[in-house]
Amino acid sequence: MRAAQGFAALRARADLVLLGPAFVAAIAYVDPGNVATNVTAGAEHGYLLVWVIVAANLMAGLVQYLSAKLGLVTGKSLPEAVRDQMPRPVRLGYWLQAEAVAIATDLAEVIGGAVALRLLFDLPLVMGGLITGCVSMLLLAVQDRRGQAPFERVVVGLLLVIAVGFFASLVVAPPSASGAVSGLVPRFDGTDSVLLAAAMLGATVMPHAIYLHSALARDRHGRPTGDRKRPILVATRVDVGLAMLLAGSVNLAMLLGAASALGGMAGVDTLEGAHAGLGQVLGPTVAMFFAVGLLASGLASTSVGCYAGAVIMQGLLRIRIPLLVRRLVTLVPALGLLAAGVEPTWALVLSQVVLSFGVPFALVPLVVLTARRKVMGLDVNGRLTTVLASGATAAIVLLNAVLIGLVLTGTS
């Protein structure tokens, strides 16, 4: 009996050790872009877009598992696998759009950190952006010098801080259960709601996280074979499921909290306005939790985003740039926008729309490659998996097409 219990405990610890890569990728799903889009959606449209968060997180779970599976089965990251299928001119064009996505990602994360530091310490935005960049360099140095496992632990710790920060408002002001349920019915209310839905989708099913997870899983577990492969694939599904459940819950808490506390208020369609509104309605402690959650989100996600950019460049172009050098280069556009006085929340929302347009370029190759027996062998996607992944990709492309049509025609 004791031997069986001891074996079960060892097995549980072994399974726990296998978890981690998906939680690093999940940081991309709770970055400042998510905060801006979800809070804006809740404040302006109440519970209307709850269904977008639920659908986007279900899509994200499937996509992240496929990305991790590709890395584990082939021993290649998604950018490396794409590189092998493309001639050089096409590959360069593909890299340019992926790089634009990476820059948009970094823009959102640095701006979010800067806004949080201004809310907490009244620092100028440019100084806050610099501090966010410097702290992210320290986090990247942990990954560069001590390996992936310590980096994962730091990121998971920040993810828990983010969760506490955004669940605080729900404890003080619980949302309407009937309103949340009604928000599960897919619908829009004018061009602005479509714009926000596209931004929420881009902030949840993030392209750089799709590229990155394949590398994270491969670098953590190598390319398992034989009897070792199946347990790792099962553990990866658990890893993705738990990470997406946590990230999805945090995203939902952001929207529900804004709908409950800020709905109908004027001037709460920015991060600063939302912070002030929460302080006015729920008190300074809840407002402080909001700002701390935003800061943890910015610090963690900008590190993960920079890591993803390096994976993309190395995979597509075979060019390796030190992470700290890349951190300095990608920090410049965000600092430039902050110095120019661009409204931070609007910049965040627009950056997420850019990410939404980049999603198909990551999703289509992922679905195609994981559906090829020549690439995946016995671990090729089943027919149902391919249908679901293809449907998710089609839905994202359709939403973007509707957004373009509404914006160009000026329909409201």
GROMACS .gro file of C-alpha atoms in nm:
model
  412
    1MET     CA    1   0.000   0.000   0.000
    2ARG     CA    2   0.273   0.242   0.100
    3ALA     CA    3   0.473   0.145  -0.207
    4ALA     CA    4   0.172   0.222  -0.428
    5GLN     CA    5   0.121   0.559  -0.257
    6GLY     CA    6   0.489   0.638  -0.295
    7PHE     CA    7   0.477   0.549  -0.663
    8ALA     CA    8   0.168   0.767  -0.712
    9ALA     CA    9   0.340   1.060  -0.540
   10LEU     CA   10   0.650   1.019  -0.756
   11ARG     CA   11   0.432   0.999  -1.065
   12ALA     CA   12   0.247   1.316  -0.966
   13ARG     CA   13   0.575   1.501  -0.910
   14ALA     CA   14   0.705   1.375  -1.245
   15ASP     CA   15   0.390   1.497  -1.421
   16LEU     CA   16   0.422   1.835  -1.247
   17VAL     CA   17   0.779   1.867  -1.371
   18LEU     CA   18   0.653   1.826  -1.727
   19LEU     CA   19   0.426   2.131  -1.691
   20GLY     CA   20   0.547   2.482  -1.771
   21PRO     CA   21   0.590   2.568  -2.140
   22ALA     CA   22   0.218   2.638  -2.192
   23PHE     CA   23   0.213   2.874  -1.893
   24VAL     CA   24   0.493   3.078  -2.051
   25ALA     CA   25   0.296   3.094  -2.376
   26ALA     CA   26  -0.017   3.181  -2.175
   27ILE     CA   27   0.143   3.508  -2.064
   28ALA     CA   28   0.074   3.627  -2.419
   29TYR     CA   29  -0.297   3.579  -2.346
   30VAL     CA   30  -0.302   3.814  -2.047
   31ASP     CA   31  -0.077   4.094  -2.169
   32PRO     CA   32  -0.162   4.468  -2.152
   33GLY     CA   33  -0.334   4.442  -2.489
   34ASN     CA   34  -0.582   4.202  -2.334
   35VAL     CA   35  -0.632   4.440  -2.044
   36ALA     CA   36  -0.702   4.733  -2.275
   37THR     CA   37  -0.939   4.547  -2.507
   38ASN     CA   38  -1.126   4.352  -2.240
   39VAL     CA   39  -1.170   4.649  -2.006
   40THR     CA   40  -1.279   4.872  -2.295
   41ALA     CA   41  -1.524   4.606  -2.417
   42GLY     CA   42  -1.675   4.562  -2.071
   43ALA     CA   43  -1.698   4.934  -1.998
   44GLU     CA   44  -1.849   5.028  -2.335
   45HIS     CA   45  -2.060   4.721  -2.420
   46GLY     CA   46  -2.122   4.550  -2.088
   47TYR     CA   47  -2.149   4.173  -2.125
   48LEU     CA   48  -2.204   4.182  -2.503
   49LEU     CA   49  -1.865   4.034  -2.600
   50VAL     CA   50  -1.827   3.762  -2.335
   51TRP     CA   51  -1.870   3.508  -2.616
   52VAL     CA   52  -1.561   3.641  -2.793
   53ILE     CA   53  -1.340   3.565  -2.492
   54VAL     CA   54  -1.485   3.215  -2.451
   55ALA     CA   55  -1.455   3.132  -2.821
   56ALA     CA   56  -1.106   3.280  -2.849
   57ASN     CA   57  -0.977   3.079  -2.553
   58LEU     CA   58  -1.123   2.756  -2.686
   59MET     CA   59  -0.950   2.826  -3.017
   60ALA     CA   60  -0.630   2.914  -2.833
   61GLY     CA   61  -0.625   2.586  -2.643
   62LEU     CA   62  -0.647   2.383  -2.963
   63VAL     CA   63  -0.392   2.598  -3.142
   64GLN     CA   64  -0.140   2.593  -2.858
   65TYR     CA   65  -0.155   2.215  -2.832
   66LEU     CA   66  -0.098   2.179  -3.207
   67SER     CA   67   0.200   2.413  -3.185
   68ALA     CA   68   0.352   2.221  -2.895
   69LYS     CA   69   0.285   1.887  -3.067
   70LEU     CA   70   0.458   2.007  -3.383
   71GLY     CA   71   0.769   2.098  -3.186
   72LEU     CA   72   0.775   1.771  -2.995
   73VAL     CA   73   0.710   1.539  -3.290
   74THR     CA   74   0.934   1.708  -3.548
   75GLY     CA   75   1.200   1.857  -3.322
   76LYS     CA   76   1.147   2.189  -3.504
   77SER     CA   77   0.983   2.515  -3.408
   78LEU     CA   78   0.696   2.634  -3.628
   79PRO     CA   79   0.916   2.900  -3.796
   80GLU     CA   80   1.177   2.633  -3.875
   81ALA     CA   81   0.913   2.401  -4.018
   82VAL     CA   82   0.768   2.686  -4.228
   83ARG     CA   83   1.118   2.777  -4.351
   84ASP     CA   84   1.168   2.427  -4.488
   85GLN     CA   85   0.851   2.458  -4.700
   86MET     CA   86   0.918   2.800  -4.859
   87PRO     CA   87   1.154   2.940  -5.123
   88ARG     CA   88   1.374   3.225  -5.000
   89PRO     CA   89   1.180   3.524  -5.148
   90VAL     CA   90   0.851   3.402  -5.000
   91ARG     CA   91   1.023   3.328  -4.671
   92LEU     CA   92   1.154   3.685  -4.649
   93GLY     CA   93   0.806   3.827  -4.706
   94TYR     CA   94   0.665   3.591  -4.448
   95TRP     CA   95   0.931   3.698  -4.199
   96LEU     CA   96   0.849   4.067  -4.255
   97GLN     CA   97   0.485   4.018  -4.155
   98ALA     CA   98   0.587   3.803  -3.858
   99GLU     CA   99   0.835   4.071  -3.751
  100ALA     CA  100   0.563   4.338  -3.776
  101VAL     CA  101   0.348   4.123  -3.549
  102ALA     CA  102   0.637   4.087  -3.302
  103ILE     CA  103   0.688   4.464  -3.295
  104ALA     CA  104   0.315   4.525  -3.240
  105THR     CA  105   0.328   4.276  -2.954
  106ASP     CA  106   0.624   4.447  -2.791
  107LEU     CA  107   0.460   4.785  -2.838
  108ALA     CA  108   0.155   4.679  -2.637
  109GLU     CA  109   0.356   4.523  -2.359
  110VAL     CA  110   0.599   4.810  -2.300
  111ILE     CA  111   0.321   5.068  -2.312
  112GLY     CA  112   0.118   4.862  -2.065
  113GLY     CA  113   0.408   4.848  -1.821
  114ALA     CA  114   0.467   5.222  -1.858
  115VAL     CA  115   0.102   5.301  -1.787
  116ALA     CA  116   0.105   5.077  -1.479
  117LEU     CA  117   0.413   5.251  -1.339
  118ARG     CA  118   0.247   5.588  -1.392
  119LEU     CA  119  -0.065   5.469  -1.211
  120LEU     CA  120   0.135   5.329  -0.919
  121PHE     CA  121   0.417   5.583  -0.888
  122ASP     CA  122   0.319   5.876  -1.112
  123LEU     CA  123   0.623   5.821  -1.333
  124PRO     CA  124   0.641   5.977  -1.681
  125LEU     CA  125   0.543   5.730  -1.953
  126VAL     CA  126   0.883   5.731  -2.123
  127MET     CA  127   1.061   5.658  -1.796
  128GLY     CA  128   0.809   5.383  -1.722
  129GLY     CA  129   0.875   5.232  -2.065
  130LEU     CA  130   1.249   5.236  -2.000
  131ILE     CA  131   1.205   5.068  -1.662
  132THR     CA  132   0.978   4.805  -1.815
  133GLY     CA  133   1.240   4.736  -2.081
  134CYS     CA  134   1.521   4.712  -1.826
  135VAL     CA  135   1.329   4.470  -1.602
  136SER     CA  136   1.243   4.254  -1.903
  137MET     CA  137   1.615   4.243  -1.985
  138LEU     CA  138   1.678   4.099  -1.639
  139LEU     CA  139   1.412   3.834  -1.696
  140LEU     CA  140   1.565   3.747  -2.032
  141ALA     CA  141   1.906   3.724  -1.868
  142VAL     CA  142   1.762   3.457  -1.636
  143GLN     CA  143   1.654   3.255  -1.938
  144ASP     CA  144   1.981   3.314  -2.122
  145ARG     CA  145   2.212   3.220  -1.834
  146ARG     CA  146   2.015   2.979  -1.617
  147GLY     CA  147   1.800   2.802  -1.871
  148GLN     CA  148   1.431   2.765  -1.938
  149ALA     CA  149   1.312   2.612  -1.609
  150PRO     CA  150   1.400   2.912  -1.382
  151PHE     CA  151   1.255   3.147  -1.646
  152GLU     CA  152   0.932   2.944  -1.645
  153ARG     CA  153   0.908   2.966  -1.266
  154VAL     CA  154   0.948   3.345  -1.270
  155VAL     CA  155   0.688   3.383  -1.545
  156VAL     CA  156   0.438   3.154  -1.371
  157GLY     CA  157   0.483   3.360  -1.053
  158LEU     CA  158   0.402   3.677  -1.244
  159LEU     CA  159   0.103   3.503  -1.402
  160LEU     CA  160  -0.037   3.434  -1.054
  161VAL     CA  161   0.014   3.801  -0.960
  162ILE     CA  162  -0.179   3.900  -1.274
  163ALA     CA  163  -0.464   3.666  -1.179
  164VAL     CA  164  -0.493   3.810  -0.828
  165GLY     CA  165  -0.478   4.165  -0.963
  166PHE     CA  166  -0.774   4.122  -1.196
  167PHE     CA  167  -0.990   3.893  -0.983
  168ALA     CA  168  -0.991   4.146  -0.698
  169SER     CA  169  -1.271   4.356  -0.849
  170LEU     CA  170  -1.496   4.049  -0.887
  171VAL     CA  171  -1.468   3.976  -0.516
  172VAL     CA  172  -1.578   4.328  -0.423
  173ALA     CA  173  -1.839   4.371  -0.698
  174PRO     CA  174  -1.965   4.035  -0.834
  175PRO     CA  175  -2.096   4.060  -1.192
  176SER     CA  176  -2.449   3.984  -1.303
  177ALA     CA  177  -2.485   3.611  -1.364
  178SER     CA  178  -2.771   3.663  -1.608
  179GLY     CA  179  -2.575   3.932  -1.792
  180ALA     CA  180  -2.271   3.705  -1.824
  181VAL     CA  181  -2.487   3.420  -1.957
  182SER     CA  182  -2.657   3.650  -2.208
  183GLY     CA  183  -2.312   3.753  -2.330
  184LEU     CA  184  -2.249   3.397  -2.448
  185VAL     CA  185  -2.483   3.456  -2.745
  186PRO     CA  186  -2.270   3.564  -3.046
  187ARG     CA  187  -2.370   3.911  -3.168
  188PHE     CA  188  -2.234   4.260  -3.235
  189ASP     CA  189  -2.359   4.615  -3.183
  190GLY     CA  190  -2.205   4.836  -3.451
  191THR     CA  191  -1.860   4.880  -3.602
  192ASP     CA  192  -1.697   4.961  -3.270
  193SER     CA  193  -1.797   4.626  -3.121
  194VAL     CA  194  -1.655   4.445  -3.426
  195LEU     CA  195  -1.331   4.641  -3.392
  196LEU     CA  196  -1.309   4.543  -3.026
  197ALA     CA  197  -1.393   4.180  -3.104
  198ALA     CA  198  -1.113   4.164  -3.361
  199ALA     CA  199  -0.878   4.325  -3.110
  200MET     CA  200  -0.983   4.080  -2.838
  201LEU     CA  201  -0.927   3.791  -3.077
  202GLY     CA  202  -0.584   3.923  -3.173
  203ALA     CA  203  -0.500   3.969  -2.806
  204THR     CA  204  -0.602   3.612  -2.723
  205VAL     CA  205  -0.502   3.394  -3.019
  206MET     CA  206  -0.169   3.574  -3.049
  207PRO     CA  207   0.059   3.492  -3.345
  208HIS     CA  208   0.386   3.515  -3.154
  209ALA     CA  209   0.257   3.267  -2.894
  210ILE     CA  210   0.174   3.021  -3.173
  211TYR     CA  211   0.529   3.046  -3.308
  212LEU     CA  212   0.687   3.036  -2.962
  213HIS     CA  213   0.512   2.739  -2.803
  214SER     CA  214   0.656   2.492  -3.055
  215ALA     CA  215   1.006   2.604  -2.954
  216LEU     CA  216   0.927   2.606  -2.580
  217ALA     CA  217   0.795   2.249  -2.585
  218ARG     CA  218   1.085   2.122  -2.796
  219ASP     CA  219   1.350   2.298  -2.588
  220ARG     CA  220   1.199   2.164  -2.264
  221HIS     CA  221   1.143   1.802  -2.370
  222GLY     CA  222   1.360   1.756  -2.679
  223ARG     CA  223   1.218   1.523  -2.945
  224PRO     CA  224   1.076   1.230  -2.746
  225THR     CA  225   1.058   0.890  -2.911
  226GLY     CA  226   0.936   0.543  -2.826
  227ASP     CA  227   0.764   0.492  -2.491
  228ARG     CA  228   0.860   0.843  -2.380
  229LYS     CA  229   0.657   1.025  -2.646
  230ARG     CA  230   0.303   0.938  -2.540
  231PRO     CA  231   0.332   1.049  -2.172
  232ILE     CA  232   0.487   1.380  -2.278
  233LEU     CA  233   0.211   1.446  -2.531
  234VAL     CA  234  -0.050   1.368  -2.264
  235ALA     CA  235   0.128   1.596  -2.014
  236THR     CA  236   0.140   1.867  -2.281
  237ARG     CA  237  -0.238   1.849  -2.323
  238VAL     CA  238  -0.277   1.891  -1.947
  239ASP     CA  239  -0.025   2.177  -1.950
  240VAL     CA  240  -0.215   2.357  -2.225
  241GLY     CA  241  -0.553   2.291  -2.066
  242LEU     CA  242  -0.454   2.430  -1.726
  243ALA     CA  243  -0.271   2.729  -1.875
  244MET     CA  244  -0.562   2.822  -2.102
  245LEU     CA  245  -0.811   2.778  -1.819
  246LEU     CA  246  -0.616   3.022  -1.604
  247ALA     CA  247  -0.559   3.271  -1.887
  248GLY     CA  248  -0.921   3.250  -2.002
  249SER     CA  249  -1.047   3.304  -1.648
  250VAL     CA  250  -0.831   3.614  -1.609
  251ASN     CA  251  -0.952   3.755  -1.943
  252LEU     CA  252  -1.310   3.691  -1.843
  253ALA     CA  253  -1.250   3.856  -1.506
  254MET     CA  254  -1.122   4.168  -1.681
  255LEU     CA  255  -1.436   4.203  -1.894
  256LEU     CA  256  -1.684   4.106  -1.622
  257GLY     CA  257  -1.519   4.339  -1.372
  258ALA     CA  258  -1.536   4.630  -1.615
  259ALA     CA  259  -1.896   4.553  -1.709
  260SER     CA  260  -2.000   4.530  -1.343
  261ALA     CA  261  -1.811   4.828  -1.201
  262LEU     CA  262  -1.757   5.061  -1.496
  263GLY     CA  263  -2.056   5.004  -1.726
  264GLY     CA  264  -2.227   5.331  -1.811
  265MET     CA  265  -1.954   5.549  -1.663
  266ALA     CA  266  -1.798   5.825  -1.872
  267GLY     CA  267  -1.423   5.846  -1.930
  268VAL     CA  268  -1.338   5.483  -1.849
  269ASP     CA  269  -1.242   5.375  -2.201
  270THR     CA  270  -0.870   5.411  -2.122
  271LEU     CA  271  -0.650   5.225  -1.873
  272GLU     CA  272  -0.607   5.542  -1.666
  273GLY     CA  273  -0.982   5.605  -1.676
  274ALA     CA  274  -1.058   5.245  -1.579
  275HIS     CA  275  -0.814   5.270  -1.288
  276ALA     CA  276  -0.973   5.594  -1.170
  277GLY     CA  277  -1.322   5.450  -1.213
  278LEU     CA  278  -1.239   5.139  -1.011
  279GLY     CA  279  -1.097   5.360  -0.737
  280GLN     CA  280  -1.411   5.571  -0.736
  281VAL     CA  281  -1.657   5.280  -0.737
  282LEU     CA  282  -1.472   5.001  -0.553
  283GLY     CA  283  -1.207   5.187  -0.356
  284PRO     CA  284  -0.832   5.250  -0.381
  285THR     CA  285  -0.731   4.895  -0.283
  286VAL     CA  286  -0.905   4.740  -0.584
  287ALA     CA  287  -0.759   5.011  -0.808
  288MET     CA  288  -0.412   4.929  -0.673
  289PHE     CA  289  -0.463   4.557  -0.746
  290PHE     CA  290  -0.563   4.652  -1.101
  291ALA     CA  291  -0.243   4.854  -1.149
  292VAL     CA  292  -0.023   4.581  -0.997
  293GLY     CA  293  -0.183   4.322  -1.225
  294LEU     CA  294  -0.122   4.548  -1.525
  295LEU     CA  295   0.243   4.597  -1.424
  296ALA     CA  296   0.304   4.222  -1.381
  297SER     CA  297   0.136   4.168  -1.718
  298GLY     CA  298   0.365   4.418  -1.891
  299LEU     CA  299   0.686   4.290  -1.732
  300ALA     CA  300   0.619   3.923  -1.802
  301SER     CA  301   0.469   3.958  -2.148
  302THR     CA  302   0.738   4.187  -2.288
  303SER     CA  303   1.001   3.930  -2.192
  304VAL     CA  304   0.804   3.647  -2.354
  305GLY     CA  305   0.734   3.861  -2.663
  306CYS     CA  306   1.101   3.940  -2.712
  307TYR     CA  307   1.183   3.570  -2.673
  308ALA     CA  308   0.924   3.488  -2.942
  309GLY     CA  309   1.073   3.745  -3.180
  310ALA     CA  310   1.413   3.579  -3.149
  311VAL     CA  311   1.258   3.236  -3.218
  312ILE     CA  312   1.087   3.373  -3.530
  313MET     CA  313   1.401   3.534  -3.671
  314GLN     CA  314   1.623   3.238  -3.596
  315GLY     CA  315   1.373   2.989  -3.736
  316LEU     CA  316   1.289   3.171  -4.060
  317LEU     CA  317   1.621   3.334  -4.145
  318ARG     CA  318   1.873   3.125  -3.950
  319ILE     CA  319   1.994   3.450  -3.793
  320ARG     CA  320   2.063   3.440  -3.421
  321ILE     CA  321   2.062   3.776  -3.240
  322PRO     CA  322   2.128   3.784  -2.865
  323LEU     CA  323   1.804   3.831  -2.674
  324LEU     CA  324   1.931   4.138  -2.493
  325VAL     CA  325   2.029   4.306  -2.823
  326ARG     CA  326   1.686   4.231  -2.966
  327ARG     CA  327   1.529   4.371  -2.649
  328LEU     CA  328   1.707   4.704  -2.707
  329VAL     CA  329   1.604   4.721  -3.073
  330THR     CA  330   1.234   4.644  -3.020
  331LEU     CA  331   1.212   4.883  -2.726
  332VAL     CA  332   1.274   5.186  -2.950
  333PRO     CA  333   0.936   5.198  -3.136
  334ALA     CA  334   0.740   5.179  -2.809
  335LEU     CA  335   0.947   5.453  -2.647
  336GLY     CA  336   0.905   5.665  -2.960
  337LEU     CA  337   0.526   5.642  -2.943
  338LEU     CA  338   0.529   5.723  -2.572
  339ALA     CA  339   0.752   6.025  -2.633
  340ALA     CA  340   0.522   6.140  -2.915
  341GLY     CA  341   0.226   6.152  -2.675
  342VAL     CA  342   0.010   5.888  -2.847
  343GLU     CA  343  -0.287   5.789  -2.627
  344PRO     CA  344  -0.167   5.460  -2.470
  345THR     CA  345  -0.496   5.267  -2.458
  346TRP     CA  346  -0.584   5.344  -2.820
  347ALA     CA  347  -0.234   5.236  -2.925
  348LEU     CA  348  -0.283   4.913  -2.732
  349VAL     CA  349  -0.617   4.835  -2.895
  350LEU     CA  350  -0.485   4.906  -3.245
  351SER     CA  351  -0.180   4.688  -3.180
  352GLN     CA  352  -0.415   4.400  -3.100
  353VAL     CA  353  -0.600   4.451  -3.430
  354VAL     CA  354  -0.263   4.420  -3.607
  355LEU     CA  355  -0.205   4.095  -3.419
  356SER     CA  356  -0.546   3.968  -3.527
  357PHE     CA  357  -0.451   4.018  -3.892
  358GLY     CA  358  -0.127   3.826  -3.832
  359VAL     CA  359  -0.299   3.521  -3.682
  360PRO     CA  360  -0.390   3.347  -4.013
  361PHE     CA  361  -0.024   3.362  -4.125
  362ALA     CA  362   0.067   3.155  -3.819
  363LEU     CA  363  -0.244   2.938  -3.807
  364VAL     CA  364  -0.269   2.822  -4.168
  365PRO     CA  365   0.084   2.674  -4.184
  366LEU     CA  366   0.036   2.516  -3.840
  367VAL     CA  367  -0.288   2.343  -3.943
  368VAL     CA  368  -0.145   2.232  -4.277
  369LEU     CA  369   0.180   2.096  -4.131
  370THR     CA  370   0.018   1.908  -3.842
  371ALA     CA  371  -0.230   1.750  -4.088
  372ARG     CA  372   0.051   1.608  -4.306
  373ARG     CA  373   0.145   1.249  -4.231
  374LYS     CA  374   0.479   1.309  -4.403
  375VAL     CA  375   0.559   1.570  -4.136
  376MET     CA  376   0.390   1.422  -3.827
  377GLY     CA  377   0.397   1.047  -3.893
  378LEU     CA  378   0.163   0.854  -3.663
  379ASP     CA  379   0.092   1.174  -3.465
  380VAL     CA  380  -0.077   1.345  -3.759
  381ASN     CA  381  -0.398   1.531  -3.672
  382GLY     CA  382  -0.720   1.335  -3.676
  383ARG     CA  383  -0.990   1.445  -3.917
  384LEU     CA  384  -1.198   1.612  -3.644
  385THR     CA  385  -0.895   1.804  -3.514
  386THR     CA  386  -0.817   1.931  -3.863
  387VAL     CA  387  -1.179   2.034  -3.918
  388LEU     CA  388  -1.193   2.223  -3.587
  389ALA     CA  389  -0.859   2.395  -3.644
  390SER     CA  390  -0.959   2.488  -4.000
  391GLY     CA  391  -1.291   2.624  -3.872
  392ALA     CA  392  -1.113   2.838  -3.614
  393THR     CA  393  -0.881   2.977  -3.881
  394ALA     CA  394  -1.174   3.050  -4.113
  395ALA     CA  395  -1.364   3.228  -3.833
  396ILE     CA  396  -1.067   3.455  -3.761
  397VAL     CA  397  -1.020   3.540  -4.129
  398LEU     CA  398  -1.394   3.609  -4.166
  399LEU     CA  399  -1.398   3.839  -3.863
  400ASN     CA  400  -1.109   4.037  -4.005
  401ALA     CA  401  -1.282   4.063  -4.345
  402VAL     CA  402  -1.603   4.189  -4.182
  403LEU     CA  403  -1.400   4.442  -3.983
  404ILE     CA  404  -1.235   4.578  -4.300
  405GLY     CA  405  -1.571   4.603  -4.474
  406LEU     CA  406  -1.737   4.786  -4.187
  407VAL     CA  407  -1.451   5.030  -4.143
  408LEU     CA  408  -1.422   5.108  -4.517
  409THR     CA  409  -1.795   5.160  -4.563
  410GLY     CA  410  -1.828   5.358  -4.240
  411THR     CA  411  -2.111   5.134  -4.120
  412SER     CA  412  -2.194   5.183  -3.752
   0.00000   0.00000   0.00000
